[in-house]
mmCIF file of C-alpha atoms in Angstrom:
data_model
loop_
_atom_site.group_PDB
_atom_site.id
_atom_site.type_symbol
_atom_site.label_atom_id
_atom_site.label_comp_id
_atom_site.label_asym_id
_atom_site.label_seq_id
_atom_site.Cartn_x
_atom_site.Cartn_y
_atom_site.Cartn_z
ATOM 1 C CA MET A 1 120.720 75.388 141.628
ATOM 2 C CA THR A 2 117.587 73.314 141.158
ATOM 3 C CA ARG A 3 116.312 72.222 137.784
ATOM 4 C CA ALA A 4 113.279 74.499 138.275
ATOM 5 C CA ALA A 5 115.573 77.539 138.525
ATOM 6 C CA VAL A 6 117.119 76.883 135.095
ATOM 7 C CA SER A 7 115.224 78.122 132.098
ATOM 8 C CA PRO A 8 114.179 75.258 129.799
ATOM 9 C CA LEU A 9 115.441 77.461 126.923
ATOM 10 C CA SER A 10 118.857 78.240 128.321
ATOM 11 C CA TRP A 11 120.429 75.801 125.912
ATOM 12 C CA LEU A 12 119.603 78.294 123.118
ATOM 13 C CA ASP A 13 122.289 80.637 124.413
ATOM 14 C CA ASP A 14 124.913 78.069 123.745
ATOM 15 C CA VAL A 15 123.532 77.254 120.323
ATOM 16 C CA GLU A 16 123.517 80.905 119.315
ATOM 17 C CA ARG A 17 127.058 81.438 120.544
ATOM 18 C CA ASP A 18 128.282 78.474 118.481
ATOM 19 C CA ARG A 19 126.421 79.703 115.404
ATOM 20 C CA ARG A 20 127.907 83.173 115.723
ATOM 21 C CA ALA A 21 131.412 81.699 116.079
ATOM 22 C CA ALA A 22 130.911 79.633 112.925
ATOM 23 C CA SER A 23 129.439 82.569 110.905
ATOM 24 C CA LEU A 24 126.164 80.623 110.632
ATOM 25 C CA ARG A 25 123.805 82.984 112.435
ATOM 26 C CA ARG A 26 120.916 84.044 110.246
ATOM 27 C CA GLY A 27 118.947 87.307 110.381
ATOM 28 C CA LEU A 28 115.945 88.955 108.753
ATOM 29 C CA ARG A 29 116.265 91.835 106.336
ATOM 30 C CA THR A 30 113.413 94.217 105.844
ATOM 31 C CA ARG A 31 112.896 94.784 102.119
ATOM 32 C CA GLU A 32 111.968 98.303 100.983
ATOM 33 C CA PRO A 33 109.137 98.907 98.558
ATOM 34 C CA VAL A 34 111.629 100.326 96.060
ATOM 35 C CA GLU A 35 115.117 98.849 96.386
ATOM 36 C CA ALA A 36 118.100 101.151 96.117
ATOM 37 C CA ASP A 37 120.444 98.256 95.373
ATOM 38 C CA LEU A 38 120.455 95.888 92.450
ATOM 39 C CA ASP A 39 118.947 92.719 93.909
ATOM 40 C CA LEU A 40 120.470 89.504 92.515
ATOM 41 C CA ALA A 41 119.261 87.387 95.440
ATOM 42 C CA ARG A 42 115.534 87.226 94.732
ATOM 43 C CA ASN A 43 113.926 84.247 93.000
ATOM 44 C CA ASP A 44 111.588 86.436 90.902
ATOM 45 C CA TYR A 45 113.026 84.888 87.800
ATOM 46 C CA LEU A 46 110.731 86.589 85.251
ATOM 47 C CA GLY A 47 110.602 89.943 87.052
ATOM 48 C CA LEU A 48 106.843 89.646 87.472
ATOM 49 C CA ALA A 49 106.472 90.180 91.251
ATOM 50 C CA ASP A 50 105.974 93.898 90.655
ATOM 51 C CA HIS A 51 104.511 93.745 87.150
ATOM 52 C CA PRO A 52 101.420 95.996 86.833
ATOM 53 C CA ALA A 53 99.338 93.223 85.213
ATOM 54 C CA VAL A 54 100.173 90.782 87.998
ATOM 55 C CA ALA A 55 99.346 93.361 90.685
ATOM 56 C CA ALA A 56 96.098 94.097 88.891
ATOM 57 C CA GLY A 57 95.280 90.387 88.944
ATOM 58 C CA ALA A 58 95.773 90.302 92.670
ATOM 59 C CA VAL A 59 93.587 93.434 93.189
ATOM 60 C CA ALA A 60 90.775 92.134 91.017
ATOM 61 C CA ALA A 61 90.752 88.837 92.951
ATOM 62 C CA VAL A 62 90.546 90.649 96.272
ATOM 63 C CA GLN A 63 87.701 92.809 95.059
ATOM 64 C CA THR A 64 85.780 89.806 93.931
ATOM 65 C CA TRP A 65 86.612 87.186 96.560
ATOM 66 C CA GLY A 66 87.922 89.185 99.553
ATOM 67 C CA THR A 67 91.269 89.115 101.273
ATOM 68 C CA GLY A 68 91.143 85.574 102.707
ATOM 69 C CA SER A 69 89.990 82.180 101.558
ATOM 70 C CA THR A 70 87.988 81.834 104.773
ATOM 71 C CA GLY A 71 88.735 78.171 105.260
ATOM 72 C CA SER A 72 90.095 74.904 103.939
ATOM 73 C CA ARG A 73 89.364 74.380 100.262
ATOM 74 C CA LEU A 74 87.167 71.425 101.315
ATOM 75 C CA VAL A 75 84.929 73.700 103.351
ATOM 76 C CA THR A 76 84.729 77.361 102.209
ATOM 77 C CA GLY A 77 88.142 78.055 100.721
ATOM 78 C CA ASN A 78 87.624 76.909 97.134
ATOM 79 C CA THR A 79 86.720 79.434 94.440
ATOM 80 C CA ALA A 80 86.191 79.395 90.721
ATOM 81 C CA LEU A 81 89.481 81.323 90.490
ATOM 82 C CA HIS A 82 91.396 78.438 92.165
ATOM 83 C CA GLU A 83 89.990 76.010 89.665
ATOM 84 C CA GLU A 84 90.710 78.346 86.723
ATOM 85 C CA LEU A 85 94.337 78.622 87.839
ATOM 86 C CA GLU A 86 94.579 74.780 88.102
ATOM 87 C CA THR A 87 93.117 74.269 84.616
ATOM 88 C CA GLU A 88 95.530 76.769 83.100
ATOM 89 C CA LEU A 89 98.535 75.417 84.982
ATOM 90 C CA ALA A 90 97.754 71.892 83.891
ATOM 91 C CA GLY A 91 97.337 72.974 80.289
ATOM 92 C CA PHE A 92 100.552 75.028 80.269
ATOM 93 C CA LEU A 93 102.675 72.246 81.811
ATOM 94 C CA GLY A 94 101.040 69.468 79.759
ATOM 95 C CA ALA A 95 99.532 67.584 82.727
ATOM 96 C CA ALA A 96 96.106 66.049 82.966
ATOM 97 C CA SER A 97 95.210 67.823 86.232
ATOM 98 C CA ALA A 98 96.501 70.184 88.903
ATOM 99 C CA LEU A 99 95.778 70.899 92.581
ATOM 100 C CA VAL A 100 96.853 74.198 94.174
ATOM 101 C CA PHE A 101 98.241 74.264 97.722
ATOM 102 C CA SER A 102 99.028 77.184 100.042
ATOM 103 C CA SER A 103 102.807 76.977 99.347
ATOM 104 C CA GLY A 104 105.375 75.016 97.418
ATOM 105 C CA TYR A 105 106.503 73.459 100.736
ATOM 106 C CA THR A 106 102.995 72.196 101.549
ATOM 107 C CA ALA A 107 102.592 70.903 98.008
ATOM 108 C CA ASN A 108 105.740 68.792 98.319
ATOM 109 C CA LEU A 109 104.841 67.612 101.798
ATOM 110 C CA GLY A 110 101.331 66.653 100.669
ATOM 111 C CA ALA A 111 102.409 64.894 97.494
ATOM 112 C CA VAL A 112 105.237 62.852 99.025
ATOM 113 C CA VAL A 113 103.336 61.704 102.118
ATOM 114 C CA ALA A 114 100.056 60.968 100.384
ATOM 115 C CA LEU A 115 101.746 59.024 97.530
ATOM 116 C CA SER A 116 103.963 56.902 99.755
ATOM 117 C CA GLY A 117 103.471 55.046 103.038
ATOM 118 C CA PRO A 118 104.655 51.929 104.918
ATOM 119 C CA ASP A 119 104.431 49.767 101.830
ATOM 120 C CA CYS A 120 106.579 52.123 99.766
ATOM 121 C CA LEU A 121 110.256 52.764 99.239
ATOM 122 C CA LEU A 122 111.246 56.419 98.760
ATOM 123 C CA VAL A 123 114.479 57.077 96.832
ATOM 124 C CA SER A 124 115.615 60.704 97.296
ATOM 125 C CA ASP A 125 118.581 62.664 95.868
ATOM 126 C CA GLU A 126 120.955 63.829 98.591
ATOM 127 C CA LEU A 127 120.601 67.446 97.472
ATOM 128 C CA ASN A 128 116.812 67.535 97.420
ATOM 129 C CA HIS A 129 115.016 70.537 98.963
ATOM 130 C CA ALA A 130 114.078 70.456 102.632
ATOM 131 C CA SER A 131 110.385 70.090 101.757
ATOM 132 C CA LEU A 132 111.118 66.757 99.981
ATOM 133 C CA VAL A 133 113.325 65.667 102.851
ATOM 134 C CA ASP A 134 110.624 66.482 105.356
ATOM 135 C CA GLY A 135 108.090 64.619 103.234
ATOM 136 C CA CYS A 136 110.354 61.519 103.493
ATOM 137 C CA ARG A 137 110.567 61.924 107.297
ATOM 138 C CA LEU A 138 106.746 62.128 107.625
ATOM 139 C CA SER A 139 105.954 59.414 105.155
ATOM 140 C CA ARG A 140 106.425 56.301 107.321
ATOM 141 C CA SER A 141 108.228 54.822 104.299
ATOM 142 C CA ALA A 142 111.594 53.206 104.051
ATOM 143 C CA VAL A 143 113.927 55.851 102.617
ATOM 144 C CA THR A 144 117.145 55.494 100.565
ATOM 145 C CA ILE A 145 119.247 58.577 99.977
ATOM 146 C CA THR A 146 121.306 58.433 96.766
ATOM 147 C CA GLY A 147 124.251 60.446 95.613
ATOM 148 C CA HIS A 148 123.494 63.554 93.630
ATOM 149 C CA GLY A 149 122.322 62.643 90.178
ATOM 150 C CA ASP A 150 123.429 59.011 90.573
ATOM 151 C CA VAL A 151 121.018 57.138 88.257
ATOM 152 C CA ASP A 152 122.825 53.834 88.804
ATOM 153 C CA ALA A 153 122.324 54.130 92.560
ATOM 154 C CA VAL A 154 118.595 54.900 92.061
ATOM 155 C CA ALA A 155 118.222 51.898 89.779
ATOM 156 C CA ALA A 156 120.002 49.610 92.237
ATOM 157 C CA ALA A 157 117.758 50.803 95.102
ATOM 158 C CA LEU A 158 114.672 50.153 93.037
ATOM 159 C CA ALA A 159 115.877 46.724 91.949
ATOM 160 C CA ALA A 160 116.739 45.603 95.482
ATOM 161 C CA ARG A 161 113.521 46.868 97.183
ATOM 162 C CA THR A 162 111.179 44.532 99.013
ATOM 163 C CA GLN A 163 108.297 47.008 99.102
ATOM 164 C CA PRO A 164 105.548 46.658 96.471
ATOM 165 C CA ARG A 165 105.673 50.381 95.617
ATOM 166 C CA ALA A 166 108.440 52.859 95.049
ATOM 167 C CA VAL A 167 108.735 56.632 94.463
ATOM 168 C CA VAL A 168 111.807 58.455 93.240
ATOM 169 C CA LEU A 169 112.174 62.123 94.293
ATOM 170 C CA THR A 170 114.211 64.786 92.514
ATOM 171 C CA GLU A 171 114.240 68.443 91.702
ATOM 172 C CA SER A 172 114.383 69.287 88.006
ATOM 173 C CA VAL A 173 116.700 72.235 88.640
ATOM 174 C CA PHE A 174 118.634 72.096 91.917
ATOM 175 C CA SER A 175 118.308 75.311 93.822
ATOM 176 C CA THR A 176 121.796 75.686 95.244
ATOM 177 C CA ASP A 177 123.899 75.213 92.095
ATOM 178 C CA GLY A 178 121.268 75.506 89.332
ATOM 179 C CA GLY A 179 122.227 72.212 87.776
ATOM 180 C CA LEU A 180 119.758 69.890 86.002
ATOM 181 C CA ALA A 181 118.678 66.450 87.143
ATOM 182 C CA PRO A 182 119.136 63.528 84.697
ATOM 183 C CA LEU A 183 115.356 63.372 84.316
ATOM 184 C CA ALA A 184 115.184 61.203 81.203
ATOM 185 C CA GLU A 185 117.489 58.591 82.731
ATOM 186 C CA LEU A 186 115.678 58.674 86.064
ATOM 187 C CA HIS A 187 112.343 58.206 84.340
ATOM 188 C CA ALA A 188 113.718 55.252 82.360
ATOM 189 C CA ALA A 189 114.905 53.638 85.584
ATOM 190 C CA CYS A 190 111.559 54.246 87.196
ATOM 191 C CA ARG A 191 109.661 52.744 84.291
ATOM 192 C CA ARG A 192 111.932 49.590 84.273
ATOM 193 C CA HIS A 193 111.177 49.042 87.950
ATOM 194 C CA GLY A 194 107.552 50.144 88.165
ATOM 195 C CA ALA A 195 108.256 53.258 90.260
ATOM 196 C CA LEU A 196 106.620 56.701 90.303
ATOM 197 C CA LEU A 197 108.817 59.757 89.637
ATOM 198 C CA ILE A 198 108.023 62.987 91.527
ATOM 199 C CA VAL A 199 109.789 65.983 90.029
ATOM 200 C CA ASP A 200 109.932 69.363 91.822
ATOM 201 C CA GLU A 201 109.887 72.078 89.061
ATOM 202 C CA ALA A 202 110.202 74.974 91.477
ATOM 203 C CA HIS A 203 113.228 76.335 89.658
ATOM 204 C CA GLY A 204 112.366 74.972 86.195
ATOM 205 C CA LEU A 205 108.972 76.552 85.725
ATOM 206 C CA GLY A 206 109.374 79.774 83.720
ATOM 207 C CA VAL A 207 113.013 79.019 82.906
ATOM 208 C CA ARG A 208 113.420 75.694 81.163
ATOM 209 C CA GLY A 209 111.492 74.251 78.235
ATOM 210 C CA ASP A 210 109.398 75.727 75.468
ATOM 211 C CA GLY A 211 108.248 79.065 76.756
ATOM 212 C CA GLY A 212 109.201 78.178 80.322
ATOM 213 C CA ARG A 213 107.056 75.023 80.602
ATOM 214 C CA GLY A 214 109.687 73.291 82.666
ATOM 215 C CA LEU A 215 112.263 70.564 82.247
ATOM 216 C CA VAL A 216 109.756 67.723 82.234
ATOM 217 C CA HIS A 217 108.019 69.274 79.263
ATOM 218 C CA GLU A 218 111.295 70.092 77.537
ATOM 219 C CA LEU A 219 112.307 66.383 77.607
ATOM 220 C CA GLY A 220 109.019 65.249 76.176
ATOM 221 C CA LEU A 221 107.847 63.623 79.421
ATOM 222 C CA ALA A 222 104.858 65.880 80.090
ATOM 223 C CA GLY A 223 101.682 63.931 80.693
ATOM 224 C CA ALA A 224 103.481 60.637 81.375
ATOM 225 C CA PRO A 225 101.259 58.430 83.593
ATOM 226 C CA ASP A 226 104.147 57.676 85.964
ATOM 227 C CA ILE A 227 105.355 61.271 86.592
ATOM 228 C CA VAL A 228 103.964 63.719 89.129
ATOM 229 C CA ILE A 229 105.158 67.309 89.047
ATOM 230 C CA THR A 230 105.251 69.799 91.913
ATOM 231 C CA ALA A 231 106.016 73.514 91.642
ATOM 232 C CA THR A 232 105.821 76.773 93.476
ATOM 233 C CA LEU A 233 103.996 79.893 92.408
ATOM 234 C CA SER A 234 106.383 82.130 94.335
ATOM 235 C CA LYS A 235 109.377 82.160 91.978
ATOM 236 C CA ALA A 236 108.876 82.607 88.232
ATOM 237 C CA LEU A 237 105.213 83.480 88.694
ATOM 238 C CA GLY A 238 105.968 86.146 91.291
ATOM 239 C CA SER A 239 103.148 85.191 93.661
ATOM 240 C CA GLN A 240 102.655 82.633 96.457
ATOM 241 C CA GLY A 241 101.448 79.042 96.639
ATOM 242 C CA GLY A 242 102.238 75.597 95.258
ATOM 243 C CA VAL A 243 100.795 73.059 92.894
ATOM 244 C CA VAL A 244 100.842 69.326 92.259
ATOM 245 C CA LEU A 245 100.244 68.198 88.734
ATOM 246 C CA GLY A 246 99.727 64.741 87.290
ATOM 247 C CA PRO A 247 97.146 62.166 86.257
ATOM 248 C CA ALA A 248 93.566 62.855 87.327
ATOM 249 C CA PRO A 249 93.533 59.997 89.934
ATOM 250 C CA VAL A 250 96.500 61.721 91.691
ATOM 251 C CA ARG A 251 94.453 64.936 92.139
ATOM 252 C CA ALA A 252 91.484 62.984 93.457
ATOM 253 C CA HIS A 253 93.641 61.085 95.906
ATOM 254 C CA LEU A 254 95.386 64.193 97.187
ATOM 255 C CA ILE A 255 92.018 65.892 97.906
ATOM 256 C CA ASP A 256 91.164 62.863 100.073
ATOM 257 C CA ALA A 257 94.567 62.119 101.630
ATOM 258 C CA ALA A 258 97.027 65.103 101.555
ATOM 259 C CA ARG A 259 96.916 66.509 105.036
ATOM 260 C CA THR A 260 98.544 69.799 104.002
ATOM 261 C CA PHE A 261 95.595 70.284 101.627
ATOM 262 C CA ILE A 262 92.744 69.039 103.843
ATOM 263 C CA PHE A 263 93.694 70.818 107.037
ATOM 264 C CA ASP A 264 95.212 74.001 105.615
ATOM 265 C CA THR A 265 93.426 77.242 104.706
ATOM 266 C CA GLY A 266 93.143 77.581 100.938
ATOM 267 C CA LEU A 267 95.510 79.823 99.096
ATOM 268 C CA ASN A 268 94.306 83.431 99.455
ATOM 269 C CA PRO A 269 92.550 85.034 96.450
ATOM 270 C CA ALA A 270 95.134 87.730 95.849
ATOM 271 C CA ALA A 271 97.911 85.096 95.380
ATOM 272 C CA VAL A 272 95.686 83.071 93.101
ATOM 273 C CA GLY A 273 94.831 86.079 90.987
ATOM 274 C CA ALA A 274 98.448 87.224 90.743
ATOM 275 C CA ALA A 275 99.658 83.752 89.792
ATOM 276 C CA LEU A 276 97.032 83.442 87.121
ATOM 277 C CA ALA A 277 97.939 86.835 85.670
ATOM 278 C CA ALA A 278 101.642 85.918 85.688
ATOM 279 C CA LEU A 279 100.989 82.576 84.008
ATOM 280 C CA ARG A 280 99.087 84.341 81.236
ATOM 281 C CA LEU A 281 101.892 86.826 80.761
ATOM 282 C CA LEU A 282 104.395 83.974 80.435
ATOM 283 C CA ALA A 283 102.170 82.154 77.944
ATOM 284 C CA ALA A 284 101.850 85.346 75.895
ATOM 285 C CA GLU A 285 105.619 86.250 76.137
ATOM 286 C CA PRO A 286 107.615 82.974 75.805
ATOM 287 C CA ALA A 287 110.792 84.948 75.181
ATOM 288 C CA LEU A 288 110.855 85.739 78.951
ATOM 289 C CA ALA A 289 112.237 82.289 79.600
ATOM 290 C CA THR A 290 115.066 82.817 77.045
ATOM 291 C CA ALA A 291 115.897 86.184 78.567
ATOM 292 C CA VAL A 292 116.369 84.581 81.975
ATOM 293 C CA LEU A 293 118.972 82.164 80.673
ATOM 294 C CA ASP A 294 120.714 84.856 78.581
ATOM 295 C CA ASN A 295 121.035 87.110 81.631
ATOM 296 C CA ALA A 296 122.218 84.158 83.744
ATOM 297 C CA ALA A 297 125.024 83.647 81.162
ATOM 298 C CA ALA A 298 126.034 87.316 81.490
ATOM 299 C CA LEU A 299 126.216 86.964 85.291
ATOM 300 C CA ALA A 300 128.246 83.791 84.987
ATOM 301 C CA ARG A 301 130.743 85.509 82.703
ATOM 302 C CA ALA A 302 131.045 88.334 85.218
ATOM 303 C CA CYS A 303 132.032 85.738 87.846
ATOM 304 C CA GLY A 304 134.695 84.301 85.507
ATOM 305 C CA GLN A 305 132.662 81.215 84.567
ATOM 306 C CA GLN A 306 132.735 80.254 80.880
ATOM 307 C CA ARG A 307 130.104 77.484 81.037
ATOM 308 C CA ARG A 308 126.625 78.720 80.195
ATOM 309 C CA PRO A 309 124.273 78.212 83.174
ATOM 310 C CA GLU A 310 121.458 75.708 82.800
ATOM 311 C CA SER A 311 119.074 77.779 84.887
ATOM 312 C CA ALA A 312 118.581 81.209 86.439
ATOM 313 C CA VAL A 313 121.030 80.260 89.232
ATOM 314 C CA VAL A 314 124.715 81.170 89.241
ATOM 315 C CA SER A 315 126.659 79.669 92.114
ATOM 316 C CA VAL A 316 130.091 80.878 93.151
ATOM 317 C CA ILE A 317 131.689 78.598 95.715
ATOM 318 C CA LEU A 318 134.086 80.410 98.071
ATOM 319 C CA GLY A 319 134.595 77.796 100.829
ATOM 320 C CA ALA A 320 134.315 79.113 104.379
ATOM 321 C CA PRO A 321 131.096 80.860 105.616
ATOM 322 C CA ASP A 322 132.985 83.976 106.746
ATOM 323 C CA VAL A 323 134.571 84.373 103.329
ATOM 324 C CA ALA A 324 131.180 84.126 101.589
ATOM 325 C CA LEU A 325 129.640 86.560 104.074
ATOM 326 C CA ALA A 326 132.474 89.056 103.536
ATOM 327 C CA ALA A 327 132.152 88.835 99.764
ATOM 328 C CA ALA A 328 128.382 89.402 99.905
ATOM 329 C CA ALA A 329 128.894 92.398 102.214
ATOM 330 C CA ALA A 330 131.461 93.854 99.788
ATOM 331 C CA CYS A 331 128.985 93.474 96.915
ATOM 332 C CA LEU A 332 126.294 95.204 98.913
ATOM 333 C CA ASP A 333 128.659 98.065 99.788
ATOM 334 C CA ARG A 334 128.950 98.588 96.010
ATOM 335 C CA GLY A 335 125.230 98.494 95.386
ATOM 336 C CA VAL A 336 124.653 94.830 94.468
ATOM 337 C CA ARG A 337 122.782 92.398 96.737
ATOM 338 C CA VAL A 338 123.616 88.713 96.272
ATOM 339 C CA GLY A 339 122.520 85.597 98.141
ATOM 340 C CA VAL A 340 124.722 83.684 100.567
ATOM 341 C CA PHE A 341 124.334 79.947 101.087
ATOM 342 C CA ARG A 342 126.069 78.413 104.126
ATOM 343 C CA PRO A 343 125.726 75.108 105.936
ATOM 344 C CA PRO A 344 123.444 73.357 106.587
ATOM 345 C CA THR A 345 121.904 74.557 103.318
ATOM 346 C CA VAL A 346 125.104 73.489 101.526
ATOM 347 C CA PRO A 347 127.778 71.009 102.575
ATOM 348 C CA GLU A 348 130.663 72.053 104.750
ATOM 349 C CA GLY A 349 133.398 73.835 102.820
ATOM 350 C CA THR A 350 131.079 74.973 99.991
ATOM 351 C CA SER A 351 129.648 78.223 101.289
ATOM 352 C CA ARG A 352 128.890 80.322 98.276
ATOM 353 C CA LEU A 353 127.446 83.369 96.648
ATOM 354 C CA ARG A 354 124.184 82.521 94.875
ATOM 355 C CA LEU A 355 123.118 84.906 92.186
ATOM 356 C CA THR A 356 119.794 84.695 90.429
ATOM 357 C CA ALA A 357 119.096 86.204 87.046
ATOM 358 C CA ARG A 358 115.803 87.897 86.017
ATOM 359 C CA ALA A 359 114.388 88.372 82.624
ATOM 360 C CA SER A 360 113.878 92.030 83.472
ATOM 361 C CA LEU A 361 117.517 92.869 84.124
ATOM 362 C CA THR A 362 118.619 95.845 81.977
ATOM 363 C CA PRO A 363 122.026 96.171 80.214
ATOM 364 C CA ALA A 364 122.926 98.922 82.712
ATOM 365 C CA GLU A 365 122.190 96.599 85.622
ATOM 366 C CA LEU A 366 124.199 93.788 84.066
ATOM 367 C CA ASP A 367 127.106 96.176 83.530
ATOM 368 C CA LEU A 368 126.942 97.214 87.237
ATOM 369 C CA ALA A 369 126.799 93.528 88.273
ATOM 370 C CA ALA A 370 129.834 92.664 86.111
ATOM 371 C CA ARG A 371 131.922 95.479 87.456
ATOM 372 C CA VAL A 372 131.113 94.826 91.116
ATOM 373 C CA LEU A 373 131.477 91.046 90.930
ATOM 374 C CA ALA A 374 134.819 91.312 89.165
ATOM 375 C CA GLU A 375 136.112 93.638 91.850
ATOM 376 C CA VAL A 376 134.877 91.598 94.805
ATOM 377 C CA LEU A 377 135.786 88.123 93.537
ATOM 378 C CA ALA A 378 139.301 89.336 92.662
ATOM 379 C CA GLY A 379 139.824 90.044 96.341
ATOM 380 C CA SER A 380 138.148 86.971 97.752
#
């Protein structure tokens, strides 16, 4: 058979077969408008994605600005609503300025690439989100990957560098296990060695800190001149989009240099309006952040864990992918949907159930979750 007779995509058949054999094949699930099951897989930490006030914010924005941004924010896609959201996000998180992107992924890519380059060393935690990893790959910088939460390794990499600039990358709350980064220690190491610290607060916003202002704010580091914060609007704020926050010169530089801002259509008005409404709800109801952590503690106890979670995430490691998939299916059969994380999202041998708490969970829902989780985990 000639090469021309073989499909250039035939290799995908072998890849799919191998993925199925390893229980690593993914699939899409169509979500219903009203879920029949208790959903503990969603990242809607404050329960605001279907809040009437947030929906009203989206509708009002569409009625005023239309359904689309119509172009890049540098051309026709910038509105007064975008700038209003940026001002309020910066004020809430204690930053000097903010710049909204079309997603948390593009915010991380834009910030990492624009703030690094060939004369820079990037030091990245081994468990950082894929968006930070991809930012490293696109940066043209030298990259050092350090062990998870290993401050000594970060400090050593900074001390040994030959590049004039350095940037340390970390999540504040790591998405797979919900653990916290040693931010105060990382910042101290960065300051000793003249490095910038970029902190992804995707899972900290709305959950950690005074009224959900994030871990950076909680530790008294908000507004520091050598810290840049990124976050998504699609988790605690129940909308879509991303943001980079930091000193005013950072915002100005990103407008000129972040390709995921310059060449991307601006965030649509509905998402901006919804995020702004959610942010105002959080500011007015700071107890929402406390409720998330209290409900996470209840879910952890239901899984037999005595340690109080540090975030909305409760991780239950079961080992093999097929075991985790079977446990998730057993939960769903009993009316509770949970997340399943498998390689390459997590290391080999650590496939797990990933539960996420919401501020809006009711006592009855927590009771159902406790009963189902106890039954399923007893048989896993």
